[in-house]
JSON list of C-alpha atoms in Angstrom, two decimals:
[
{"chain": "A", "resi": 1, "resn": "MET", "atom": "CA", "xyz": [95.80, 157.06, 147.01]},
{"chain": "A", "resi": 2, "resn": "ASP", "atom": "CA", "xyz": [92.37, 156.54, 147.96]},
{"chain": "A", "resi": 3, "resn": "ALA", "atom": "CA", "xyz": [90.51, 157.68, 151.21]},
{"chain": "A", "resi": 4, "resn": "LYS", "atom": "CA", "xyz": [90.47, 154.06, 152.46]},
{"chain": "A", "resi": 5, "resn": "GLY", "atom": "CA", "xyz": [94.40, 154.04, 151.60]},
{"chain": "A", "resi": 6, "resn": "ILE", "atom": "CA", "xyz": [95.28, 156.91, 153.02]},
{"chain": "A", "resi": 7, "resn": "GLN", "atom": "CA", "xyz": [93.19, 156.70, 156.06]},
{"chain": "A", "resi": 8, "resn": "LYS", "atom": "CA", "xyz": [94.92, 153.33, 156.67]},
{"chain": "A", "resi": 9, "resn": "ALA", "atom": "CA", "xyz": [98.35, 154.95, 156.35]},
{"chain": "A", "resi": 10, "resn": "ILE", "atom": "CA", "xyz": [97.57, 157.36, 159.05]},
{"chain": "A", "resi": 11, "resn": "GLU", "atom": "CA", "xyz": [96.72, 154.77, 161.32]},
{"chain": "A", "resi": 12, "resn": "GLU", "atom": "CA", "xyz": [99.68, 152.69, 161.02]},
{"chain": "A", "resi": 13, "resn": "PHE", "atom": "CA", "xyz": [101.54, 155.82, 161.05]},
{"chain": "A", "resi": 14, "resn": "TRP", "atom": "CA", "xyz": [100.24, 156.56, 164.27]},
{"chain": "A", "resi": 15, "resn": "PHE", "atom": "CA", "xyz": [100.85, 152.80, 165.48]},
{"chain": "A", "resi": 16, "resn": "THR", "atom": "CA", "xyz": [104.35, 152.52, 164.14]},
{"chain": "A", "resi": 17, "resn": "ARG", "atom": "CA", "xyz": [104.98, 155.88, 165.97]},
{"chain": "A", "resi": 18, "resn": "GLY", "atom": "CA", "xyz": [103.70, 154.94, 169.32]},
{"chain": "A", "resi": 19, "resn": "ASN", "atom": "CA", "xyz": [105.48, 151.41, 169.50]},
{"chain": "A", "resi": 20, "resn": "GLN", "atom": "CA", "xyz": [108.91, 152.96, 168.25]},
{"chain": "A", "resi": 21, "resn": "LYS", "atom": "CA", "xyz": [108.16, 155.84, 171.36]},
{"chain": "A", "resi": 22, "resn": "GLY", "atom": "CA", "xyz": [107.68, 152.80, 173.53]},
{"chain": "A", "resi": 23, "resn": "LYS", "atom": "CA", "xyz": [110.80, 150.74, 172.77]},
{"chain": "A", "resi": 24, "resn": "LEU", "atom": "CA", "xyz": [113.18, 153.99, 173.31]},
{"chain": "A", "resi": 25, "resn": "ALA", "atom": "CA", "xyz": [110.92, 154.59, 176.44]},
{"chain": "A", "resi": 26, "resn": "ASP", "atom": "CA", "xyz": [111.84, 150.77, 177.43]},
{"chain": "A", "resi": 27, "resn": "GLY", "atom": "CA", "xyz": [115.73, 150.95, 176.96]},
{"chain": "A", "resi": 28, "resn": "GLY", "atom": "CA", "xyz": [115.31, 150.15, 173.16]},
{"chain": "A", "resi": 29, "resn": "ALA", "atom": "CA", "xyz": [118.57, 150.89, 170.84]},
{"chain": "A", "resi": 30, "resn": "ALA", "atom": "CA", "xyz": [116.61, 152.39, 168.16]},
{"chain": "A", "resi": 31, "resn": "GLY", "atom": "CA", "xyz": [118.20, 155.27, 166.94]},
{"chain": "A", "resi": 32, "resn": "GLY", "atom": "CA", "xyz": [117.19, 159.20, 166.18]},
{"chain": "A", "resi": 33, "resn": "GLU", "atom": "CA", "xyz": [116.99, 158.64, 162.23]},
{"chain": "A", "resi": 34, "resn": "ALA", "atom": "CA", "xyz": [114.97, 155.79, 162.70]},
{"chain": "A", "resi": 35, "resn": "ARG", "atom": "CA", "xyz": [112.50, 157.01, 165.25]},
{"chain": "A", "resi": 36, "resn": "ALA", "atom": "CA", "xyz": [112.24, 159.84, 162.63]},
{"chain": "A", "resi": 37, "resn": "ASN", "atom": "CA", "xyz": [111.67, 157.89, 159.34]},
{"chain": "A", "resi": 38, "resn": "GLY", "atom": "CA", "xyz": [109.88, 154.58, 160.50]},
{"chain": "A", "resi": 39, "resn": "HIS", "atom": "CA", "xyz": [106.65, 156.25, 160.95]},
{"chain": "A", "resi": 40, "resn": "MET", "atom": "CA", "xyz": [106.56, 157.41, 157.33]},
{"chain": "A", "resi": 41, "resn": "LYS", "atom": "CA", "xyz": [106.97, 154.03, 155.81]},
{"chain": "A", "resi": 42, "resn": "THR", "atom": "CA", "xyz": [103.33, 153.78, 155.37]},
{"chain": "A", "resi": 43, "resn": "LEU", "atom": "CA", "xyz": [102.74, 156.74, 153.19]},
{"chain": "A", "resi": 44, "resn": "GLU", "atom": "CA", "xyz": [106.02, 156.05, 151.30]},
{"chain": "A", "resi": 45, "resn": "THR", "atom": "CA", "xyz": [104.59, 152.61, 150.69]},
{"chain": "A", "resi": 46, "resn": "LEU", "atom": "CA", "xyz": [101.62, 154.33, 148.74]},
{"chain": "A", "resi": 47, "resn": "VAL", "atom": "CA", "xyz": [103.73, 156.58, 146.70]},
{"chain": "A", "resi": 48, "resn": "LYS", "atom": "CA", "xyz": [105.83, 153.58, 145.88]},
{"chain": "A", "resi": 49, "resn": "GLN", "atom": "CA", "xyz": [103.04, 151.93, 144.83]},
{"chain": "A", "resi": 50, "resn": "ALA", "atom": "CA", "xyz": [101.93, 154.82, 142.46]},
{"chain": "A", "resi": 51, "resn": "PHE", "atom": "CA", "xyz": [105.16, 154.41, 140.55]},
{"chain": "A", "resi": 52, "resn": "LEU", "atom": "CA", "xyz": [104.53, 150.48, 140.32]},
{"chain": "A", "resi": 53, "resn": "ASP", "atom": "CA", "xyz": [101.13, 151.16, 139.04]},
{"chain": "A", "resi": 54, "resn": "CYS", "atom": "CA", "xyz": [102.92, 153.36, 136.14]},
{"chain": "A", "resi": 55, "resn": "GLY", "atom": "CA", "xyz": [105.13, 150.34, 134.96]},
{"chain": "A", "resi": 56, "resn": "ILE", "atom": "CA", "xyz": [108.08, 151.17, 136.72]},
{"chain": "A", "resi": 57, "resn": "PRO", "atom": "CA", "xyz": [109.73, 147.59, 137.72]},
{"chain": "A", "resi": 58, "resn": "GLU", "atom": "CA", "xyz": [110.10, 147.11, 141.59]},
{"chain": "A", "resi": 59, "resn": "ASP", "atom": "CA", "xyz": [114.16, 146.59, 141.25]},
{"chain": "A", "resi": 60, "resn": "CYS", "atom": "CA", "xyz": [114.00, 150.57, 140.00]},
{"chain": "A", "resi": 61, "resn": "ILE", "atom": "CA", "xyz": [112.77, 152.06, 143.28]},
{"chain": "A", "resi": 62, "resn": "HIS", "atom": "CA", "xyz": [115.25, 152.43, 146.02]},
{"chain": "A", "resi": 63, "resn": "THR", "atom": "CA", "xyz": [114.33, 153.03, 149.81]},
{"chain": "A", "resi": 64, "resn": "GLY", "atom": "CA", "xyz": [116.14, 153.25, 152.95]},
{"chain": "A", "resi": 65, "resn": "ARG", "atom": "CA", "xyz": [117.90, 156.21, 152.26]},
{"chain": "A", "resi": 66, "resn": "PRO", "atom": "CA", "xyz": [119.65, 155.92, 149.40]},
{"chain": "A", "resi": 67, "resn": "TYR", "atom": "CA", "xyz": [122.22, 158.67, 148.59]},
{"chain": "A", "resi": 68, "resn": "LEU", "atom": "CA", "xyz": [122.33, 161.17, 145.55]},
{"chain": "A", "resi": 69, "resn": "PRO", "atom": "CA", "xyz": [125.33, 163.54, 144.58]},
{"chain": "A", "resi": 70, "resn": "GLY", "atom": "CA", "xyz": [125.08, 167.05, 145.96]},
{"chain": "A", "resi": 71, "resn": "TYR", "atom": "CA", "xyz": [126.85, 170.30, 144.73]},
{"chain": "A", "resi": 72, "resn": "TYR", "atom": "CA", "xyz": [127.65, 171.96, 147.98]},
{"chain": "A", "resi": 73, "resn": "ARG", "atom": "CA", "xyz": [128.10, 168.70, 149.96]},
{"chain": "A", "resi": 74, "resn": "VAL", "atom": "CA", "xyz": [129.06, 165.53, 148.43]},
{"chain": "A", "resi": 75, "resn": "ARG", "atom": "CA", "xyz": [125.96, 163.62, 148.55]},
{"chain": "A", "resi": 76, "resn": "LYS", "atom": "CA", "xyz": [122.59, 163.67, 150.49]},
{"chain": "A", "resi": 77, "resn": "GLN", "atom": "CA", "xyz": [120.47, 160.71, 151.69]},
{"chain": "A", "resi": 78, "resn": "TRP", "atom": "CA", "xyz": [116.53, 160.62, 149.96]},
{"chain": "A", "resi": 79, "resn": "ASP", "atom": "CA", "xyz": [113.81, 158.45, 151.50]},
{"chain": "A", "resi": 80, "resn": "LEU", "atom": "CA", "xyz": [112.74, 157.36, 148.09]},
{"chain": "A", "resi": 81, "resn": "VAL", "atom": "CA", "xyz": [114.69, 157.29, 144.72]},
{"chain": "A", "resi": 82, "resn": "VAL", "atom": "CA", "xyz": [112.97, 156.38, 141.20]},
{"chain": "A", "resi": 83, "resn": "ILE", "atom": "CA", "xyz": [116.01, 155.50, 138.36]},
{"chain": "A", "resi": 84, "resn": "TYR", "atom": "CA", "xyz": [114.70, 153.71, 135.24]},
{"chain": "A", "resi": 85, "resn": "LYS", "atom": "CA", "xyz": [117.33, 153.16, 132.39]},
{"chain": "A", "resi": 86, "resn": "GLY", "atom": "CA", "xyz": [119.68, 155.38, 133.81]},
{"chain": "A", "resi": 87, "resn": "ALA", "atom": "CA", "xyz": [117.37, 157.83, 134.27]},
{"chain": "A", "resi": 88, "resn": "LEU", "atom": "CA", "xyz": [116.33, 159.98, 137.83]},
{"chain": "A", "resi": 89, "resn": "VAL", "atom": "CA", "xyz": [112.55, 159.93, 137.55]},
{"chain": "A", "resi": 90, "resn": "ALA", "atom": "CA", "xyz": [111.87, 160.93, 141.19]},
{"chain": "A", "resi": 91, "resn": "ALA", "atom": "CA", "xyz": [113.61, 161.81, 144.45]},
{"chain": "A", "resi": 92, "resn": "PHE", "atom": "CA", "xyz": [111.23, 162.15, 147.45]},
{"chain": "A", "resi": 93, "resn": "GLU", "atom": "CA", "xyz": [111.78, 163.43, 150.85]},
{"chain": "A", "resi": 94, "resn": "PHE", "atom": "CA", "xyz": [109.17, 162.29, 153.64]},
{"chain": "A", "resi": 95, "resn": "LYS", "atom": "CA", "xyz": [108.90, 164.18, 156.99]},
{"chain": "A", "resi": 96, "resn": "SER", "atom": "CA", "xyz": [106.53, 164.67, 159.72]},
{"chain": "A", "resi": 97, "resn": "GLN", "atom": "CA", "xyz": [106.05, 167.40, 162.58]},
{"chain": "A", "resi": 98, "resn": "VAL", "atom": "CA", "xyz": [104.59, 165.77, 165.78]},
{"chain": "A", "resi": 99, "resn": "GLY", "atom": "CA", "xyz": [104.50, 168.39, 168.44]},
{"chain": "A", "resi": 100, "resn": "SER", "atom": "CA", "xyz": [106.88, 171.41, 169.25]},
{"chain": "A", "resi": 101, "resn": "VAL", "atom": "CA", "xyz": [106.14, 172.86, 166.10]},
{"chain": "A", "resi": 102, "resn": "GLY", "atom": "CA", "xyz": [107.41, 176.34, 167.23]},
{"chain": "A", "resi": 103, "resn": "LYS", "atom": "CA", "xyz": [110.65, 175.10, 167.78]},
{"chain": "A", "resi": 104, "resn": "ASN", "atom": "CA", "xyz": [111.18, 172.86, 164.23]},
{"chain": "A", "resi": 105, "resn": "PHE", "atom": "CA", "xyz": [109.02, 174.93, 161.78]},
{"chain": "A", "resi": 106, "resn": "GLY", "atom": "CA", "xyz": [112.12, 176.84, 160.91]},
{"chain": "A", "resi": 107, "resn": "ASN", "atom": "CA", "xyz": [114.39, 173.55, 160.40]},
{"chain": "A", "resi": 108, "resn": "ARG", "atom": "CA", "xyz": [111.92, 172.03, 158.34]},
{"chain": "A", "resi": 109, "resn": "PHE", "atom": "CA", "xyz": [111.93, 174.51, 155.93]},
{"chain": "A", "resi": 110, "resn": "GLU", "atom": "CA", "xyz": [115.62, 174.92, 156.04]},
{"chain": "A", "resi": 111, "resn": "GLU", "atom": "CA", "xyz": [116.18, 170.86, 155.36]},
{"chain": "A", "resi": 112, "resn": "ALA", "atom": "CA", "xyz": [113.52, 171.25, 152.82]},
{"chain": "A", "resi": 113, "resn": "LEU", "atom": "CA", "xyz": [115.00, 174.04, 150.79]},
{"chain": "A", "resi": 114, "resn": "GLY", "atom": "CA", "xyz": [118.74, 173.18, 151.29]},
{"chain": "A", "resi": 115, "resn": "SER", "atom": "CA", "xyz": [118.04, 169.56, 150.13]},
{"chain": "A", "resi": 116, "resn": "ALA", "atom": "CA", "xyz": [116.19, 170.91, 146.64]},
{"chain": "A", "resi": 117, "resn": "THR", "atom": "CA", "xyz": [118.66, 173.52, 146.10]},
{"chain": "A", "resi": 118, "resn": "ASP", "atom": "CA", "xyz": [121.98, 171.32, 146.55]},
{"chain": "A", "resi": 119, "resn": "LEU", "atom": "CA", "xyz": [120.40, 168.70, 143.90]},
{"chain": "A", "resi": 120, "resn": "ASP", "atom": "CA", "xyz": [119.71, 171.26, 141.37]},
{"chain": "A", "resi": 121, "resn": "ALA", "atom": "CA", "xyz": [122.81, 173.07, 141.38]},
{"chain": "A", "resi": 122, "resn": "ALA", "atom": "CA", "xyz": [124.54, 169.36, 140.92]},
{"chain": "A", "resi": 123, "resn": "GLN", "atom": "CA", "xyz": [122.37, 169.30, 137.82]},
{"chain": "A", "resi": 124, "resn": "LYS", "atom": "CA", "xyz": [123.07, 172.85, 136.69]},
{"chain": "A", "resi": 125, "resn": "GLN", "atom": "CA", "xyz": [127.03, 172.81, 137.78]},
{"chain": "A", "resi": 126, "resn": "ASN", "atom": "CA", "xyz": [127.64, 169.37, 136.87]},
{"chain": "A", "resi": 127, "resn": "SER", "atom": "CA", "xyz": [124.79, 167.35, 134.36]},
{"chain": "A", "resi": 128, "resn": "SER", "atom": "CA", "xyz": [125.04, 164.75, 137.24]},
{"chain": "A", "resi": 129, "resn": "PHE", "atom": "CA", "xyz": [121.43, 163.55, 136.33]},
{"chain": "A", "resi": 130, "resn": "GLY", "atom": "CA", "xyz": [122.15, 163.29, 132.62]},
{"chain": "A", "resi": 131, "resn": "ASP", "atom": "CA", "xyz": [119.78, 164.69, 129.96]},
{"chain": "A", "resi": 132, "resn": "VAL", "atom": "CA", "xyz": [116.38, 163.97, 132.39]},
{"chain": "A", "resi": 133, "resn": "PRO", "atom": "CA", "xyz": [116.01, 166.75, 134.51]},
{"chain": "A", "resi": 134, "resn": "PRO", "atom": "CA", "xyz": [115.76, 165.95, 138.12]},
{"chain": "A", "resi": 135, "resn": "TRP", "atom": "CA", "xyz": [111.76, 165.89, 139.83]},
{"chain": "A", "resi": 136, "resn": "LEU", "atom": "CA", "xyz": [111.51, 165.91, 143.44]},
{"chain": "A", "resi": 137, "resn": "GLY", "atom": "CA", "xyz": [108.48, 165.08, 145.57]},
{"chain": "A", "resi": 138, "resn": "TYR", "atom": "CA", "xyz": [107.94, 166.37, 149.40]},
{"chain": "A", "resi": 139, "resn": "VAL", "atom": "CA", "xyz": [105.75, 164.62, 151.39]},
{"chain": "A", "resi": 140, "resn": "PHE", "atom": "CA", "xyz": [105.04, 166.01, 154.82]},
{"chain": "A", "resi": 141, "resn": "VAL", "atom": "CA", "xyz": [102.48, 165.10, 157.91]},
{"chain": "A", "resi": 142, "resn": "LEU", "atom": "CA", "xyz": [101.44, 167.33, 160.23]},
{"chain": "A", "resi": 143, "resn": "GLN", "atom": "CA", "xyz": [99.92, 166.59, 163.47]},
{"chain": "A", "resi": 144, "resn": "GLU", "atom": "CA", "xyz": [96.86, 169.38, 164.17]},
{"chain": "A", "resi": 145, "resn": "THR", "atom": "CA", "xyz": [97.27, 170.94, 167.97]},
{"chain": "A", "resi": 146, "resn": "ASP", "atom": "CA", "xyz": [96.38, 173.91, 169.21]},
{"chain": "A", "resi": 147, "resn": "GLU", "atom": "CA", "xyz": [99.55, 175.35, 168.47]},
{"chain": "A", "resi": 148, "resn": "THR", "atom": "CA", "xyz": [99.19, 174.44, 164.87]},
{"chain": "A", "resi": 149, "resn": "GLU", "atom": "CA", "xyz": [95.85, 175.79, 164.04]},
{"chain": "A", "resi": 150, "resn": "THR", "atom": "CA", "xyz": [96.43, 179.22, 166.17]},
{"chain": "A", "resi": 151, "resn": "GLU", "atom": "CA", "xyz": [96.53, 181.98, 163.85]},
{"chain": "A", "resi": 152, "resn": "GLY", "atom": "CA", "xyz": [97.78, 185.45, 164.00]},
{"chain": "A", "resi": 153, "resn": "ARG", "atom": "CA", "xyz": [101.54, 184.63, 164.37]},
{"chain": "A", "resi": 154, "resn": "ALA", "atom": "CA", "xyz": [103.74, 186.99, 164.95]},
{"chain": "A", "resi": 155, "resn": "THR", "atom": "CA", "xyz": [105.67, 188.32, 161.36]},
{"chain": "A", "resi": 156, "resn": "ASN", "atom": "CA", "xyz": [107.53, 191.35, 162.47]},
{"chain": "A", "resi": 157, "resn": "ALA", "atom": "CA", "xyz": [111.01, 191.32, 161.23]},
{"chain": "A", "resi": 158, "resn": "LEU", "atom": "CA", "xyz": [113.95, 194.01, 160.53]},
{"chain": "A", "resi": 159, "resn": "PHE", "atom": "CA", "xyz": [112.49, 194.91, 157.07]},
{"chain": "A", "resi": 160, "resn": "PRO", "atom": "CA", "xyz": [108.70, 194.29, 156.07]},
{"chain": "A", "resi": 161, "resn": "THR", "atom": "CA", "xyz": [107.74, 190.57, 155.55]},
{"chain": "A", "resi": 162, "resn": "ASP", "atom": "CA", "xyz": [105.67, 189.19, 152.69]},
{"chain": "A", "resi": 163, "resn": "PRO", "atom": "CA", "xyz": [101.80, 190.15, 153.64]},
{"chain": "A", "resi": 164, "resn": "ALA", "atom": "CA", "xyz": [100.77, 186.97, 152.58]},
{"chain": "A", "resi": 165, "resn": "PHE", "atom": "CA", "xyz": [102.00, 185.53, 155.96]},
{"chain": "A", "resi": 166, "resn": "GLU", "atom": "CA", "xyz": [99.90, 187.95, 158.07]},
{"chain": "A", "resi": 167, "resn": "GLY", "atom": "CA", "xyz": [97.83, 186.44, 160.49]},
{"chain": "A", "resi": 168, "resn": "LEU", "atom": "CA", "xyz": [98.59, 182.60, 159.24]},
{"chain": "A", "resi": 169, "resn": "SER", "atom": "CA", "xyz": [99.19, 179.76, 161.80]},
{"chain": "A", "resi": 170, "resn": "TYR", "atom": "CA", "xyz": [101.99, 177.62, 161.49]},
{"chain": "A", "resi": 171, "resn": "SER", "atom": "CA", "xyz": [99.69, 174.62, 159.52]},
{"chain": "A", "resi": 172, "resn": "GLN", "atom": "CA", "xyz": [98.84, 177.70, 157.12]},
{"chain": "A", "resi": 173, "resn": "ARG", "atom": "CA", "xyz": [102.89, 178.76, 156.72]},
{"chain": "A", "resi": 174, "resn": "TYR", "atom": "CA", "xyz": [103.46, 175.35, 156.07]},
{"chain": "A", "resi": 175, "resn": "GLN", "atom": "CA", "xyz": [100.77, 174.81, 153.36]},
{"chain": "A", "resi": 176, "resn": "GLU", "atom": "CA", "xyz": [102.15, 178.35, 152.15]},
{"chain": "A", "resi": 177, "resn": "MET", "atom": "CA", "xyz": [105.83, 176.84, 152.12]},
{"chain": "A", "resi": 178, "resn": "LEU", "atom": "CA", "xyz": [104.55, 173.59, 149.99]},
{"chain": "A", "resi": 179, "resn": "ARG", "atom": "CA", "xyz": [102.18, 175.79, 147.84]},
{"chain": "A", "resi": 180, "resn": "ARG", "atom": "CA", "xyz": [105.45, 178.08, 146.89]},
{"chain": "A", "resi": 181, "resn": "PHE", "atom": "CA", "xyz": [107.97, 175.07, 146.65]},
{"chain": "A", "resi": 182, "resn": "ILE", "atom": "CA", "xyz": [105.49, 173.49, 143.89]},
{"chain": "A", "resi": 183, "resn": "GLY", "atom": "CA", "xyz": [104.70, 177.09, 142.42]},
{"chain": "A", "resi": 184, "resn": "GLU", "atom": "CA", "xyz": [108.55, 178.15, 142.15]},
{"chain": "A", "resi": 185, "resn": "GLY", "atom": "CA", "xyz": [109.50, 174.77, 140.68]},
{"chain": "A", "resi": 186, "resn": "VAL", "atom": "CA", "xyz": [111.60, 174.04, 144.08]},
{"chain": "A", "resi": 187, "resn": "TYR", "atom": "CA", "xyz": [109.64, 170.74, 144.31]},
{"chain": "A", "resi": 188, "resn": "GLN", "atom": "CA", "xyz": [107.66, 169.02, 141.58]},
{"chain": "A", "resi": 189, "resn": "GLY", "atom": "CA", "xyz": [105.42, 167.18, 143.49]},
{"chain": "A", "resi": 190, "resn": "GLY", "atom": "CA", "xyz": [103.46, 167.27, 146.82]},
{"chain": "A", "resi": 191, "resn": "TRP", "atom": "CA", "xyz": [101.74, 165.96, 149.33]},
{"chain": "A", "resi": 192, "resn": "PHE", "atom": "CA", "xyz": [100.18, 167.41, 153.05]},
{"chain": "A", "resi": 193, "resn": "VAL", "atom": "CA", "xyz": [98.77, 165.57, 155.29]},
{"chain": "A", "resi": 194, "resn": "THR", "atom": "CA", "xyz": [97.19, 166.71, 158.63]},
{"chain": "A", "resi": 195, "resn": "THR", "atom": "CA", "xyz": [96.03, 164.46, 161.45]},
{"chain": "A", "resi": 196, "resn": "GLN", "atom": "CA", "xyz": [94.46, 164.23, 164.83]},
{"chain": "A", "resi": 197, "resn": "ARG", "atom": "CA", "xyz": [94.79, 161.06, 167.16]},
{"chain": "A", "resi": 198, "resn": "ASN", "atom": "CA", "xyz": [91.40, 161.87, 169.37]},
{"chain": "A", "resi": 199, "resn": "ASP", "atom": "CA", "xyz": [90.92, 160.92, 172.91]},
{"chain": "A", "resi": 200, "resn": "ASP", "atom": "CA", "xyz": [88.87, 157.77, 172.23]},
{"chain": "A", "resi": 201, "resn": "GLY", "atom": "CA", "xyz": [91.64, 156.44, 170.19]},
{"chain": "A", "resi": 202, "resn": "SER", "atom": "CA", "xyz": [90.09, 157.30, 166.71]},
{"chain": "A", "resi": 203, "resn": "VAL", "atom": "CA", "xyz": [92.65, 158.83, 163.82]},
{"chain": "A", "resi": 204, "resn": "THR", "atom": "CA", "xyz": [91.56, 161.50, 161.39]},
{"chain": "A", "resi": 205, "resn": "TYR", "atom": "CA", "xyz": [93.07, 163.05, 158.30]},
{"chain": "A", "resi": 206, "resn": "GLY", "atom": "CA", "xyz": [92.71, 165.77, 156.54]},
{"chain": "A", "resi": 207, "resn": "GLU", "atom": "CA", "xyz": [94.67, 167.55, 152.94]},
{"chain": "A", "resi": 208, "resn": "PRO", "atom": "CA", "xyz": [94.07, 171.03, 153.27]},
{"chain": "A", "resi": 209, "resn": "LEU", "atom": "CA", "xyz": [96.17, 172.03, 149.97]},
{"chain": "A", "resi": 210, "resn": "ALA", "atom": "CA", "xyz": [94.43, 171.45, 146.74]},
{"chain": "A", "resi": 211, "resn": "THR", "atom": "CA", "xyz": [97.87, 171.36, 145.22]},
{"chain": "A", "resi": 212, "resn": "ALA", "atom": "CA", "xyz": [99.13, 168.96, 147.07]},
{"chain": "A", "resi": 213, "resn": "THR", "atom": "CA", "xyz": [96.99, 165.81, 148.06]},
{"chain": "A", "resi": 214, "resn": "GLY", "atom": "CA", "xyz": [97.26, 162.13, 147.39]},
{"chain": "A", "resi": 215, "resn": "GLN", "atom": "CA", "xyz": [95.32, 162.33, 144.41]},
{"chain": "A", "resi": 216, "resn": "THR", "atom": "CA", "xyz": [97.18, 165.29, 142.77]},
{"chain": "A", "resi": 217, "resn": "LEU", "atom": "CA", "xyz": [100.58, 163.52, 143.70]},
{"chain": "A", "resi": 218, "resn": "ARG", "atom": "CA", "xyz": [99.58, 160.31, 142.03]},
{"chain": "A", "resi": 219, "resn": "VAL", "atom": "CA", "xyz": [98.61, 162.29, 138.93]},
{"chain": "A", "resi": 220, "resn": "ALA", "atom": "CA", "xyz": [101.83, 164.48, 138.70]},
{"chain": "A", "resi": 221, "resn": "ILE", "atom": "CA", "xyz": [103.65, 161.14, 139.11]},
{"chain": "A", "resi": 222, "resn": "GLU", "atom": "CA", "xyz": [101.68, 159.43, 136.24]},
{"chain": "A", "resi": 223, "resn": "GLY", "atom": "CA", "xyz": [102.68, 162.69, 134.07]},
{"chain": "A", "resi": 224, "resn": "ARG", "atom": "CA", "xyz": [106.58, 162.50, 134.90]},
{"chain": "A", "resi": 225, "resn": "VAL", "atom": "CA", "xyz": [106.62, 158.85, 134.30]},
{"chain": "A", "resi": 226, "resn": "LYS", "atom": "CA", "xyz": [105.09, 159.24, 131.01]},
{"chain": "A", "resi": 227, "resn": "LEU", "atom": "CA", "xyz": [107.31, 161.93, 130.10]},
{"chain": "A", "resi": 228, "resn": "VAL", "atom": "CA", "xyz": [110.76, 160.17, 130.90]},
{"chain": "A", "resi": 229, "resn": "LYS", "atom": "CA", "xyz": [109.81, 157.11, 129.10]},
{"chain": "A", "resi": 230, "resn": "ALA", "atom": "CA", "xyz": [108.82, 159.45, 126.23]},
{"chain": "A", "resi": 231, "resn": "MET", "atom": "CA", "xyz": [112.05, 160.77, 126.42]},
{"chain": "A", "resi": 232, "resn": "LEU", "atom": "CA", "xyz": [113.93, 157.77, 126.71]},
{"chain": "A", "resi": 233, "resn": "GLY", "atom": "CA", "xyz": [112.07, 156.39, 123.30]},
{"chain": "A", "resi": 234, "resn": "ASP", "atom": "CA", "xyz": [110.20, 153.75, 125.46]}
]
């Protein structure tokens, strides 16, 4: 997950997203789920490669929206699941937000928290994943716009809100969300990427959250794989 590889992945993210949008405009039959996830395959490939580099066989890495059992619901689809010798090494969500952030921020938060909470309960209540505790990763790509970068968003509620959110932009709120997810162990690994498609057609990206960069995620994956192999006596 070096800078060159990430740049290429983000460029392909925009290219694929543009193609999907064009096919729909021309009357294509691509569904909402495909439209929502197809352009994230470029980053999914980088994460998959990190596991391959750690010695995980390719047939142990499941993509294409595989199911894992839940507790509050019977099952839930994840974007990438790694199972090695019967142990759940990792389960990943890949999400993006391009435009309309104000309308969708709450949904993204609730989806992320709900998925992690459900899988955690499945392990605690039913030991669904055996003796190796689950390890979850969350990858998020956010388009930078005036809407995402404007600070001073309202925080008023019927009771006092956490002062840490005072004055934050939507981008900063997403970062705080992921920072807390990782800090509290809701997700054990994360990657937060911001990106812009410029007027001249060029694409840029940033990794503003130090605890959730491509490099920190890779190191976390390496540690997780070593731990699981040690627990399995491998």
